Structure formats: structure tokens, C-alpha cells
Amino acid sequence: MGDLNFPGQLHARIVRSPVAHGAIVEVDTQAAQALPGVVAVWAGDDLQHLPPIPFRATAIKGLTPYCQPAVARGMVRYVGEPVAVVIAEDPYIAEDAADLVMIDIDEHEPYLDAACEPASFAPSLSCEPTVIEKGYGDVDEAFSTAFAVVELELKTGRHSAVPMETRGLLARYDTARDVLELHGAAKRPHWNRDQLADLFKLSPASIELYENSVGGGFGVRGELYPEDLILCHAALVLKRPVKWIEDRREHLMATNHSREQTHRIHAAVDQKGRIAALDETLFHDQGAYVRTHGARVADMTIGLLLGPYRVPAYRAKAHYRLTNKTPAATYRAPGRFEGTFVRERLVEAIAVRLSLDPMEVRRVNLIASSEMPYERNLSALETDVVLDSGDYAGLIEKSLAFSGWDELRREAERRRAQGESVGVGFGLFVEKSGLGPSELVEMRVEADGSVTVVTGAASLGQGMETAIAQICAETLGVDYRRVRVLHGDTNRIAFGFGAHASRVSVMTGEATRRASEIVRTKALEFAAELLQRHVNQLEIVGGVVQDGKEGPSVTLADLARQLHPASPARGDREPGLSASAWFHNKHMNYPYGAHIAQVRIDQATGHVAVERYAITYDVGRAINPAMIEGQIVGGLAQGLGGALFEEFLYDQSGQPLSVTLADYMMVGATEMPPVDVLILEDAPSPLNPLGIKGAGEGGVTAAGAAIASAVDDALQRPGLVDRLPVTPQYLRRRMQQYDEALGSLSGQGAP
Amino acid sequence: MGDLNFPGQLHARIVRSPVAHGAIVEVDTQAAQALPGVVAVWAGDDLQHLPPIPFRATAIKGLTPYCQPAVARGMVRYVGEPVAVVIAEDPYIAEDAADLVMIDIDEHEPYLDAACEPASFAPSLSCEPTVIEKGYGDVDEAFSTAFAVVELELKTGRHSAVPMETRGLLARYDTARDVLELHGAAKRPHWNRDQLADLFKLSPASIELYENSVGGGFGVRGELYPEDLILCHAALVLKRPVKWIEDRREHLMATNHSREQTHRIHAAVDQKGRIAALDETLFHDQGAYVRTHGARVADMTIGLLLGPYRVPAYRAKAHYRLTNKTPAATYRAPGRFEGTFVRERLVEAIAVRLSLDPMEVRRVNLIASSEMPYERNLSALETDVVLDSGDYAGLIEKSLAFSGWDELRREAERRRAQGESVGVGFGLFVEKSGLGPSELVEMRVEADGSVTVVTGAASLGQGMETAIAQICAETLGVDYRRVRVLHGDTNRIAFGFGAHASRVSVMTGEATRRASEIVRTKALEFAAELLQRHVNQLEIVGGVVQDGKEGPSVTLADLARQLHPASPARGDREPGLSASAWFHNKHMNYPYGAHIAQVRIDQATGHVAVERYAITYDVGRAINPAMIEGQIVGGLAQGLGGALFEEFLYDQSGQPLSVTLADYMMVGATEMPPVDVLILEDAPSPLNPLGIKGAGEGGVTAAGAAIASAVDDALQRPGLVDRLPVTPQYLRRRMQQYDEALGSLSGQGAP
């Protein structure tokens, strides 16, 4: 975004609330407005005609009042909330002027604990706690007849994506064409366009969204944020391009946070560790507002909590709780990172309680591959959860063999005997991918024989251009380097559902395969006429339609030229060697895998070093194994961050403590272990002919679970880890607490 | 184009040949390259890998060697030919540096007369004169048995469009996307994109052409010129945006000229003035090169020369002759302005010869409306000339009545009797429009009920957005102000044939009507289901599908939202309230009209003042009469320029004498008469359901003919005018010559 500029562009700076909770007494913009080079300064009242940012998904009843306005009015609800906007001739003036905006706020007590009792909840947030429930079966009956009940309270820490590039936007209103351009869109350009049209009362045809090249989105990038509305408003009003690039401090307090949850889970089990019922209560820390799709996380957490296990009865309540922190929404593997931590902690706790091998507890609870497709009687993301395919038992065996599990265990034992705190941990997970409802692909063979594929999916650096090109190339019979995949421009294609929920390979992939088949058929039929051969005699190899290597042939380029509308050779044939194809899909599919971690702990400092890591992931069909491995390893870096290092902390007044990368500690090369990746294709998805499942999130999902398991093992304290991240401070405190509890309970078993 | 800028852009300046014809000895760029701020200086050898600019139409055998290279190598062939290119940080440095490029040219004799004998033709142009022939019937027989033979030699002067904005280009290579953008395209963006792809060996998908807003093209704008190749090359090589804006002096020597022709025409007639045969020889001054579609003009001149008249036998030869002048190509009404002048001059000469009323000669030769469609046995623009519909006799009567012809004649006579030189003249013409072969329109109803129409046609300021919106609005049942017509962007639609040959209303218009019908049917059928009505009970009024005013209704906006691919209400229906539609068309159609001029001549100076003007034009179906009137009046201003004022003159060494607007005299408000316009719809085209014929050129077509006729009348010297423009200098010389001839031929009739 830094490289994109338009002549005459202005620069925006957002003035953000310095307090977490309070009533705005006055926003004095006079001094800022007086600074030479300042073009406009707007406070909340100036933008009051703009509606708040709407939901794009999972509209939970009761949450609508908590949508975020572009700029705060009346109240501020988190540190970093936009309170005013400065637009100036250059970014330095804008920043100086922002410092001159005087904000007088009557501070209120902040609300920071989502798991506290509703009674204590923030009256100024007017938050009636909102609850969603899911479940099936007779949970109470199962608990009343259970051999044992295992209960845990577990927490996952507040962290998020923190991509290398912060967010950036450039809005520009082209008066000549009456078109508002917004550059910097990614993830869901068409949806954002439609929403902006709604918000600004414009036709969707008069708004154009353009992606720019980004190295990562991870769920946080590309949603509609206050800044999107502010920039569009500024461009429309000032009729000059307006640019904004988030600085890192802003990013850490303005871009969606994620993951902060408290779980209270009870399992009713029999003596073999078979789960009869689960009863789960979730307190989801939503932060100060519910942004576009923030409501999804709690929904997915309880909708997908059960993973690979057969659970005869289930009851889950998710409490959305607003706090005076940065709003939270999705981040890579949303709900699954958290849920997998909870579920796998629970399985290990069951094993401890019943003195069983945790792997055995897993095995007895697994859904068998013969039971597929397996209906959960649950929904997530507005779809019914139906596990489409999977051999979970087989995956465990392959994972253990691939990682050398037994040898790892023996090595850890040996090293522990030598005084090291070394342990290995395991986490089993089921991901979800290929969210519908639809995707459209338009494809054409150009006059030079290259193939253009246009999609409304987005590229967030995941390499989708390569995977889609491969699918086209293999289906059609051309070199994949001759396939150009165009995306990231709402003008190019009428509909698009973007890149999120690990959907692109599945949805755009299948639409691409279908379009390729149509183009292939057209090419073969036309070539058959030209070459006077039967269609069945012909094949397409390297862009040439041929009757074997020696027979007559014609290139796709030739056919495309002859099908040009102006070509006399076309006759009455439909113009263009081209096709468009939809793929509509009502169900997600479910890749699955396992994480295995080996850690070594410095008991003096509480530091956890990850020594080795192995991930096994069955993605049904791997279009590009090298890219999938890249996704997995990159995902793991983020997963280890959430498991061990990354956490947005607040002090008691609601001031964020993690607003630099010195305080918010990300995984670097030093922290990253060697990773072995095994990609499996044992369970192709029956929901698309290529069998593809998405591969974007499995590197993250079970990292918290596996690390927790390994830390327990390294310290030989089963059930030790009850929250993430396992920071040194936490670990030392928790060990002390654990050992005290063990001492006081001595003789009564594990805590 | 002046308003379009990209950061970091460079500026190009073309160094042009100062001599008309010669061998390049040396182009020394050292001093220019040394100037600070100069980024590159290229001479012909530096761009030798670029192929010459190809034809896009009417590839006449033998002309290929005369395609123009981007920059001259070896020889220069006209003053203004690009010899080198300077690219610099700002346009002033570029211009200064251009002056430092030293060009050493060994001057040759220039060839300036296209009608001279081939033997004298330029050997360095290696021009074997190229001839095309058309015709039918036994011409020799007709002449051998004719009552009389009338022969004329007529010339039309070299002039051209000279739009208010000169040409301008901005090329930009986006390395991130591997896309070459060229801004400033108009007329035929898709074709130009495809040709640039060919020339630069890129996929068409990696080139994007964008129109910018222009007030006029008139045939000269938007073809591929040397500058297009140069700018694209510069952007690709330098990887920075490169801008070029033609200055007026450049424009007058670099942009396509037109119209310069010499005609030798013979008519065999009977005693009633009925034409038995025409024998036409055309010398077409092509200038130094044949650019993209320059070859069309001679082809159209002889293919469409016959206008509304029944001509039993016809033989025409067109000689393409290269001269050392600016290359020539099409300009509004190409070939018809010239041909109408020739044909109508001939009709009047026949009348003089046979002492008949010219109007009577017209009448006896007219094709009757009962003969429509009338096959000419001729081709033009690679289509068979089949006059589709027309009531030429009726048009003459309506024209005479509308203009008050008889009263005009009487008034002229009265004023002549009082010593003024006042006369009235008449010119009858047949235009052509609606050139195929194809056009595609994509249409969708947006979620707000507005309608988007995407076309590959171009807007050159002709108001096509309005006309297309009207056709959509009327067919579909929405307010035309809710229809947005998008064009001028090769990304938006796969194919497009641009705006030229008065084709947009016909081709895009009919494709729009078809798409509107499909959308209308979809809307009615879906609404019928929703409202539980029969389709026949429903109508669409103002964007609302309703069963009468009182019955149930649903808006198109609602239907569009319910047909969104993600809408559950969609069911299994095809997503989108949208359609795409082609219109393929093998034949042009033929609007027709008449010009009537009243002039007053100052015999002392030779100045011709146009006092009144009337144009009658049958366009089959007038979508927007006000816009058509605007087209006609604007066209007339250009027609009067060519008839009276505008001429590119060269001195004997081939130096252009008309390189400022002080020398090249355009029609201003002072010269423009009051114009009465009568738009007729008597002869709808049977070739498209709306009956539309194009209206872009008829304001020009017969201006030369009518002015010549009026000048003859004002001076009471029948057959006086034998060339255009009728400048004062020409008129006084010609009168003297005429009177001398009359004197020497006294008693033998008119010369």
C-alpha cells in the first residue's frame, strides 16, 4: 500500500481514545484545524449520518446494538477507538494535527473480565449478555448415570494475526466517472463493495474495490473497519484521494483481536474413558464492539468443539461478553484453536482421571471412517456440521509413526532422567474448509493460447493463483505457467465470495475445474470438426489439440482466434473459447490432522523451548503440496505464538500493554523449531470431484493443545496447563499453585 | 488526459523529422542524453525490434510494405515523422532535450501529387501504385450507346478532424501484476489491446486499455499510432509511468489526415438524365504510410459512391498513392463526404449538360422505396452493400418543404437581382451505419435496483451512454437515470468492437435491447412465482414488477437481492438478475438525408458566408432526437470546414504550411449558420428490431456537395466549383479560369 499513490492525495490520521471507557465531554478540533496543511478534522458528530458497520455473517440476535460506529459518539469503549479524524496534505502534518485534537472524556470504570458474573456487567455498554446455545441428546441423563465426571476451567489468551504489513487504504472518488475506488481491499471485496454501497447510498456499480498485494491476512485483514468508512467518506466529501496506513501501534490496538475465551467444560465418561456427554459453558470476550463477523467465533467454537470424537449428548452455551478492549473477531482457525485446546485438554484430563493412556481415550472416542458422512446435529457458520470423510484412527497411527512418537517418548524420558524437563505432546484436530455458498469463475483462452481465469476470490498471499492455475492447467491440458488468474478487482466479475474460511481451493478450485471442462469440450468439439476426427480420438496436450503425436493438430490459440466474434471461421458458433461456471455448495468439508510437539523447559525461568514439531494433515487432495507445507509451517509459527508467547494484556484501567512488538512477542526464527510435515490424501472430500479440502488453518489449530500436552509431560504434572499462552510468568505461577494444590490434596489424586 | 497522472511518471517527447523525404545519415542523441533529467533517448535503431503498426481493417494486397514503423529507420517520409524519442522527468526537460537531438538527413525530392503519373512515383517509397477495382454491368456498352457523356475532374482537399483535445497517452507497467496499462484509448480499445499484445508478445490478459473522457474522436482518435507503441515500449522498459500529450503543432502534422482525393468520373446518360453507367477513377493521397485503417477510405469512397441512385453499370478504380505527407485515414463520413461531393457535382453537371432541373435528374435516378432492400453488387468495409430501406423521393420532397426551398430560391433570385451573390444549393446523400460484425452487452440489476450495462463500445463524447441507457430503460421498464453504462475498460468485458462507423446505437443498442429482454423475462417469471400471478398479468413500471397499480408488486431491487448467489430465496435459480447478449450483424444499414445551404459570396474577396442551413436526416428510429440534432449540427461545423476553410497545405519541399490554428482555419461561431434539422423515421432499418440507423456522420456528408451547389448558384456559374475547400483564393482563381474558358468556348455551352 505504501507504493500506491495518486496525485493530489491527502493523508488521514485517526485520533484514538486514550481511555478505555468513558463519556465524551468534548472533542476540540480547533487547534488541529488551524495547523497549515490540515484539510479537515472531523469528530463523531461530523460523521453521525454514517450508519455503524454492519454484520456480514452470523447475525446473533441481540448483538446489533453493539456494532461499531466509524467514529465514537457519546461514549468511548476501548483504548484506540476512533474519536476524530484528521485529513492533511501529508502524513506528518496529519500526525502533528492529531496531537492537537483535545479530547475531554469523563472516565468510567472499565469492564475487562468477560467471565465475570453478568450482574457486574457494564451498564454504559447496555450489555444484556447474549447467549447462544447448541446441543443435542439427553445431557442431564448422561451426567446422572456417568461413571465419572471430569471438569475443567480453561482459558485461551487474547492474541491475533499481526501480519507483516499493517492495514492500509487508499480511497479515491473519480468525479468524471462517478466512481468511488477503494484500494487495499482483500478477503471479501465484493461483499465490502455491496456494504459500502448500502452505507453510502450508492449503486454497487459506482464503487470499485481493488486488492493490493499482501503477504497475509489471516482473518483480520480485509474486513470493513471504521477506517474503511472514514476513508470512503473523506474521498467522497473532499473529492481527492485519501490514504491511510496503519502504524504498528495502531495495528495492535485497532485491528481485530481474537481468541480470548474462558471455558467451563464437564465430561460424563464411562470407565473406559468413553464420553457420554459434554456440557460446555463459554465466555467469549468480544471486546468493545461486534464487528462484521466477530460473532462467528463463539458460534464456531461451540459448533465445532467436538472435533473427531463421538459425543452422544452435548450442551453448549456461549456467552458473548462485551469488554472495554479492542473488538475481537476471527483469526486463522477461529474457534478451532480454542476448541481444540479445550477438547484435547479434556481428553488428557479424562485419561488422568481414569488412569488411561490419553491416546487410548482418543481412540475409543473416535468416529470411525465407516460412519462417514457423520451428522453432528450441530451447526456452524450457518451450515449443518456433517463430517464428510475421514479416517481419524488411521491418522493417529500415521502421525505416531511419522513423528517417531515412541522414540520421542523414550528420549524425553531418558533426558528427564538426566535432569532435563523434556516432554512430548499430542493434539488431534478436525478443521473445516470450503465454505460456500457459491463461487463463479470466468475463463477464456486468449489469442496467444494463454488462459485467463477470473475469480472473485481474493489473494492474501496464500498462493491461490498457483493452485487455481494448476487445476485449470491439468483439466484443460495446458502448461500451468500459461494460466493467468485474475482477482482482486470487483469490476472483473459480477460476484465473488473472497478468501476466508479456507474456501478458495475448494470453491474457486471446483468452479475452475468446471469451467475448464467446458472450455475443453468446446475446444475438442471444434477441433474435431476442423481436423475431421471424432472427439474421442483427440486429446489436449500442452495447449495443442491432437490426434496422437503424429496425427493432425490445432492449437488452442488457433481455436480461440477462429472463435473470435469477428472471425469468419466462427460461423454460427458461440463467440470465444471461453466459459463461466458456478460451484454452489451447502456444506463445508472437514480436513483433519495431528500436532506433535517436543519441548524442553527451563524450570528456573519458566521458558518453554520447542525442540521439534511434526504435523500430519489430511487435506483430501493436495493440489500443491509445497504450498500446503508452507501454509502449515507458517500457521504453526502463529499457533506457537498463541500457545507460548503472544498476548494482548491490559492494565486495570483498560490501558493496553502490548502496543509494540517488544511487548507483543511474536515467534521469530529463534523460537521456531524444525517442523516435519506429512500431507495425507486418505480421505478425499466427496463434496467436490477433486476431493479437495482447504489447507490454510491446520498448522495453527492444535498448536495450543499439543504444547499444553508437551508441557504437562515435560514437567510430569498432568493437567498442569489450564490456559494459553504458556508464558514463563504463567508457568512458574501455575507450577507453584499446582504443587500447592497437590500437596494439600496429597493422597486424593491429581488436582 | 492532462488530469491523469501517476506518481513517478516520466514524460515523452517525440523528435520529428524536419524534412519530408530523405535518407537518415545520423541521429545523434548524445547531447540530449547528457541533459540532466533525461532518462532515455531512443532513435529508430533502438526500437527496431518493434514491428510496424499493423492494419486493423481492409488489408489491401500490396499495401503491407507501407505500414508505419514506430520510429523511422533509414528513411524519413514526411515532416513530423518520429525520428527519436526523449523520455525525461518532466515535459519541459523532454522538450529541451528533443531540441538537442541532432538529425542529419540526406534530403530527397518529395512526392506530393497523388494524381501524377505512376512513372514519376517515388522510388525510395518503393511504391508500386496499388489499385483496387469495383464494379458491375457492361460499362463500355453503356458508354458506347449513351445519349451523352458527362465527365468531371474533381478534388477534395486534405483536412481532418482536429478535435478540441489533442491525443494523449499514459502508459504504465505494473510489475506487481505484470500488466501494461495504456490510458487514453478510445474508439477500439479491445482491438488495440489485442494488437499491442501481438506487437509486444504479451498475452491480451496482461494489457489493459482505458478510455479517458474525450469530447470527440471523429475517426482520428484512438487508432494505434507510433506514439502508442513508443509509450508502451517506454513503460515496459523503464518500468515507470510515461505520459505524452500531443501539442497542437504536433497534432496537425502527426494525427491522421484525410479526404485528399482526385476523381475523374464519367457518366453515360440518356436524354432524360438517367444514368446508364459511371466510370470512376480515384487517386487517393494516402500520405507517407498506410496506418491501421487508412486503406478503408478509398475502398469506401468507390464502394459507396453511388448513393441513392440506380446506376445500371459501374466501374471504379481507386489508386492508392503514397506521398510525402502525413499519413491519411478515416475522418467522419470517410469516403462519403468525398463521394457525395463527386456524385452530386456530377448530377448537377448532367442537368447543366441536358438543360434539366438538377432535382429532376436526381428524381429520375433515385432507387424507389419499393426496390428495397436494394443490392448494389458492391462491397464496402468487407460487407456487401445492400441498401436496407429508404424513401429517397419522399425525403427530397420533405427536405424541400422543410427548408422552404422554393422560397429560398426566389429570395436568392431577388437578392441576386439586387446585386448580391446569393445562392442555394442541395446535396443528397446516403450514409452507412451499424457496422458489425458483433457486439456484446452484459447487464445486471444491482441490489439497489439500478441497472448496469457493460459494453465494449467506446464513448467519444457522442452521448452513447444516454442512448444505451434509454434503450435499456424502455425495454426493461426502469427510469433511464437508474441505468449506468460502463465502457472504456478492456477488463470489464471480454469483447468489444468500439465506437466507429456510426455503429454503437445499432450494434450496442440492439445487444442492449436483447439483454434487457432477457432480464425482463427473468424478472417477470421470478416475480410471477413470488406474487402468485401469471407472467402475462405482470408489467414492469419504474423498476417495479406489478399486477396493475393496485395489485401486488415487487421491485427489481428485491428480485436482484433474492437472486444473489448467497440468498436462500434463490433456490436453484441461476444467480443474478442479469444477462449477456450478443448481436451479430453481417450488413450495414443506410440512413440518408439532404443538406440545403444558402450562401452569400463577397465577389471582391471570394469569401463565402453560409447564411442558412437545413439538414434532413432519416435515421430509421431516433432514440434521442436532441442528441442526434447535436451530432448533426456538430458534424455540419466540420463539414463546412472541409467545404470552405480547412486544408492542410504543403510547400514544394513538402513542408506543412498548416501547423497552427491560425493557418489551419476551423469553423468558429462566426462561420456557423443557423441550422434547421429535421429528423425523420420514415424508413426504420429492417436489420434490427428497433429500426435504428446510426446518426453520427450525416451532418458532415453532403456539406461539400451542398456548398458547391450553392456557390454555383450564387455566382450563376453552373459547374464552377470543382474542388474543395472553396477558399477565397481558390474561388477567385477558379472564377477567372471559368470565365476565360466560357469566353473561349462562347457558343459551345458550359465548360
Coordinates of C-alpha atoms in Angstrom, one line a residue, chain A residues 278-452:
Chain A
L278 CA -20.2 -32.9 27.3
D279 CA -21.6 -29.8 29.0
E280 CA -19.7 -26.7 27.9
T281 CA -20.0 -23.1 29.0
L282 CA -18.1 -20.5 27.1
F283 CA -17.5 -16.8 28.0
H284 CA -16.3 -15.1 24.8
D285 CA -14.5 -11.8 25.3
Q286 CA -15.9 -9.8 22.4
G287 CA -14.1 -6.6 23.2
A288 CA -16.0 -3.3 22.9
Y289 CA -18.0 -3.9 19.7
V290 CA -19.1 -6.7 17.5
R291 CA -17.5 -6.1 14.2
T292 CA -18.5 -7.5 10.8
H293 CA -18.1 -11.2 11.6
G294 CA -16.9 -11.2 15.2
A295 CA -20.0 -13.1 16.3
R296 CA -18.7 -16.1 14.3
V297 CA -16.0 -17.1 16.7
A298 CA -18.2 -18.1 19.6
D299 CA -20.6 -19.8 17.2
M300 CA -17.8 -21.8 15.6
T301 CA -16.1 -22.6 18.9
I302 CA -19.1 -24.5 20.3
G303 CA -20.3 -25.7 16.9
L304 CA -17.0 -27.4 16.1
L305 CA -15.8 -28.2 19.6
L306 CA -16.3 -31.9 19.3
G307 CA -13.6 -32.5 16.7
P308 CA -13.1 -36.1 15.8
Y309 CA -15.0 -37.6 18.8
R310 CA -18.3 -39.3 19.0
V311 CA -20.2 -37.4 21.7
P312 CA -23.7 -38.9 22.3
A313 CA -25.0 -35.8 24.1
Y314 CA -23.9 -32.3 24.1
R315 CA -24.9 -29.0 25.5
A316 CA -23.1 -25.8 24.9
K317 CA -23.8 -22.2 25.9
A318 CA -21.7 -19.4 24.6
H319 CA -21.9 -16.1 26.3
Y320 CA -21.0 -13.1 24.2
R321 CA -19.5 -10.6 26.6
L322 CA -18.5 -7.1 25.8
T323 CA -15.4 -5.6 27.5
N324 CA -13.5 -2.4 27.2
K325 CA -10.9 -3.8 24.9
T326 CA -10.2 -3.9 21.2
P327 CA -13.1 -5.6 19.4
A328 CA -12.4 -9.3 18.6
A329 CA -13.2 -11.3 15.5
T330 CA -11.8 -14.2 13.5
Y331 CA -8.1 -15.1 13.3
R332 CA -6.8 -18.2 11.5
A333 CA -8.6 -21.3 12.8
P334 CA -11.1 -19.2 14.8
G335 CA -12.8 -21.2 17.5
R336 CA -10.9 -24.3 16.5
F337 CA -7.6 -23.2 18.0
E338 CA -9.5 -22.5 21.2
G339 CA -11.8 -25.6 21.0
T340 CA -9.0 -28.0 20.2
F341 CA -7.1 -26.8 23.2
V342 CA -10.2 -27.3 25.4
R343 CA -11.1 -30.7 23.9
E344 CA -7.7 -32.2 23.9
R345 CA -7.0 -30.9 27.4
L346 CA -10.2 -32.6 28.4
V347 CA -9.3 -35.9 26.8
E348 CA -6.0 -35.9 28.7
A349 CA -7.8 -35.0 31.9
I350 CA -10.1 -37.9 31.4
A351 CA -7.1 -40.2 30.9
V352 CA -5.5 -38.9 34.1
R353 CA -8.8 -39.3 36.0
L354 CA -9.2 -42.9 34.8
S355 CA -5.5 -43.7 34.7
L356 CA -5.7 -44.5 31.0
D357 CA -3.3 -43.7 28.2
P358 CA -4.6 -40.4 26.6
M359 CA -4.1 -41.9 23.1
E360 CA -6.4 -44.8 24.2
V361 CA -9.0 -42.3 25.4
R362 CA -8.8 -40.7 22.0
R363 CA -9.1 -44.0 20.1
V364 CA -12.2 -45.2 22.0
N365 CA -14.0 -41.9 21.3
L366 CA -13.1 -41.6 17.6
I367 CA -15.8 -41.5 14.9
A368 CA -15.0 -44.4 12.6
S369 CA -14.4 -43.9 8.9
S370 CA -17.3 -46.3 8.3
E371 CA -19.6 -43.8 10.0
M372 CA -18.8 -41.1 7.4
P373 CA -20.6 -38.8 6.4
Y374 CA -21.3 -38.1 10.1
E375 CA -24.0 -35.7 11.0
R376 CA -23.3 -33.8 14.1
N377 CA -26.8 -32.3 14.7
L378 CA -24.9 -29.1 15.1
S379 CA -24.5 -26.0 13.0
A380 CA -21.6 -23.7 12.5
L381 CA -21.3 -20.8 10.1
E382 CA -25.0 -21.3 9.2
T383 CA -24.3 -24.7 7.8
D384 CA -25.1 -28.1 9.3
V385 CA -21.9 -29.8 10.5
V386 CA -21.7 -33.0 8.6
L387 CA -18.2 -34.5 8.7
D388 CA -17.7 -35.5 5.1
S389 CA -14.9 -38.0 5.2
G390 CA -12.0 -39.1 7.4
D391 CA -10.0 -41.9 8.9
Y392 CA -9.2 -40.5 12.3
A393 CA -7.8 -43.7 13.7
G394 CA -5.6 -44.2 10.7
L395 CA -4.4 -40.6 11.0
I396 CA -3.3 -41.2 14.6
E397 CA -1.3 -44.2 13.7
K398 CA 0.3 -42.5 10.7
S399 CA 1.1 -39.5 12.9
L400 CA 2.7 -41.5 15.6
A401 CA 4.7 -43.5 13.1
F402 CA 5.7 -40.4 11.1
S403 CA 6.9 -38.5 14.2
G404 CA 8.6 -41.5 15.8
W405 CA 6.3 -41.0 18.8
D406 CA 7.5 -43.9 20.7
E407 CA 11.1 -42.9 20.3
L408 CA 10.3 -39.3 21.2
R409 CA 8.6 -40.5 24.4
R410 CA 11.6 -42.7 25.2
E411 CA 14.1 -39.9 24.5
A412 CA 12.1 -37.5 26.7
E413 CA 12.1 -40.0 29.5
R414 CA 15.8 -40.5 29.1
R415 CA 16.5 -36.8 29.2
R416 CA 14.2 -36.2 32.1
A417 CA 16.1 -38.9 33.9
Q418 CA 19.2 -36.8 33.2
G419 CA 17.6 -33.8 34.8
E420 CA 16.2 -32.0 31.7
S421 CA 12.5 -31.1 31.6
V422 CA 11.7 -32.6 28.3
G423 CA 8.2 -33.7 27.2
V424 CA 6.2 -34.6 24.1
G425 CA 2.6 -33.7 23.5
F426 CA -0.1 -34.6 21.1
G427 CA -3.1 -32.7 19.8
L428 CA -5.7 -34.2 17.4
F429 CA -7.9 -31.8 15.4
V430 CA -10.6 -31.6 12.8
E431 CA -10.6 -28.5 10.7
K432 CA -13.3 -27.2 8.4
S433 CA -13.0 -25.7 5.0
G434 CA -14.7 -25.0 1.7
L435 CA -17.4 -22.7 2.9
G436 CA -20.0 -21.9 0.3
P437 CA -22.4 -20.8 -0.7
S438 CA -21.1 -20.2 -4.2
E439 CA -18.2 -19.2 -6.4
L440 CA -18.1 -18.1 -10.0
V441 CA -15.2 -18.5 -12.4
E442 CA -14.9 -17.0 -15.8
M443 CA -12.3 -18.5 -18.1
R444 CA -11.1 -17.8 -21.6
V445 CA -8.3 -18.9 -23.9
E446 CA -6.6 -15.8 -25.3
A447 CA -5.5 -15.4 -28.9
D448 CA -1.9 -16.3 -27.8
G449 CA -3.1 -19.6 -26.3
S450 CA -2.7 -18.4 -22.7
V451 CA -5.6 -18.9 -20.4
T452 CA -7.2 -16.3 -18.3

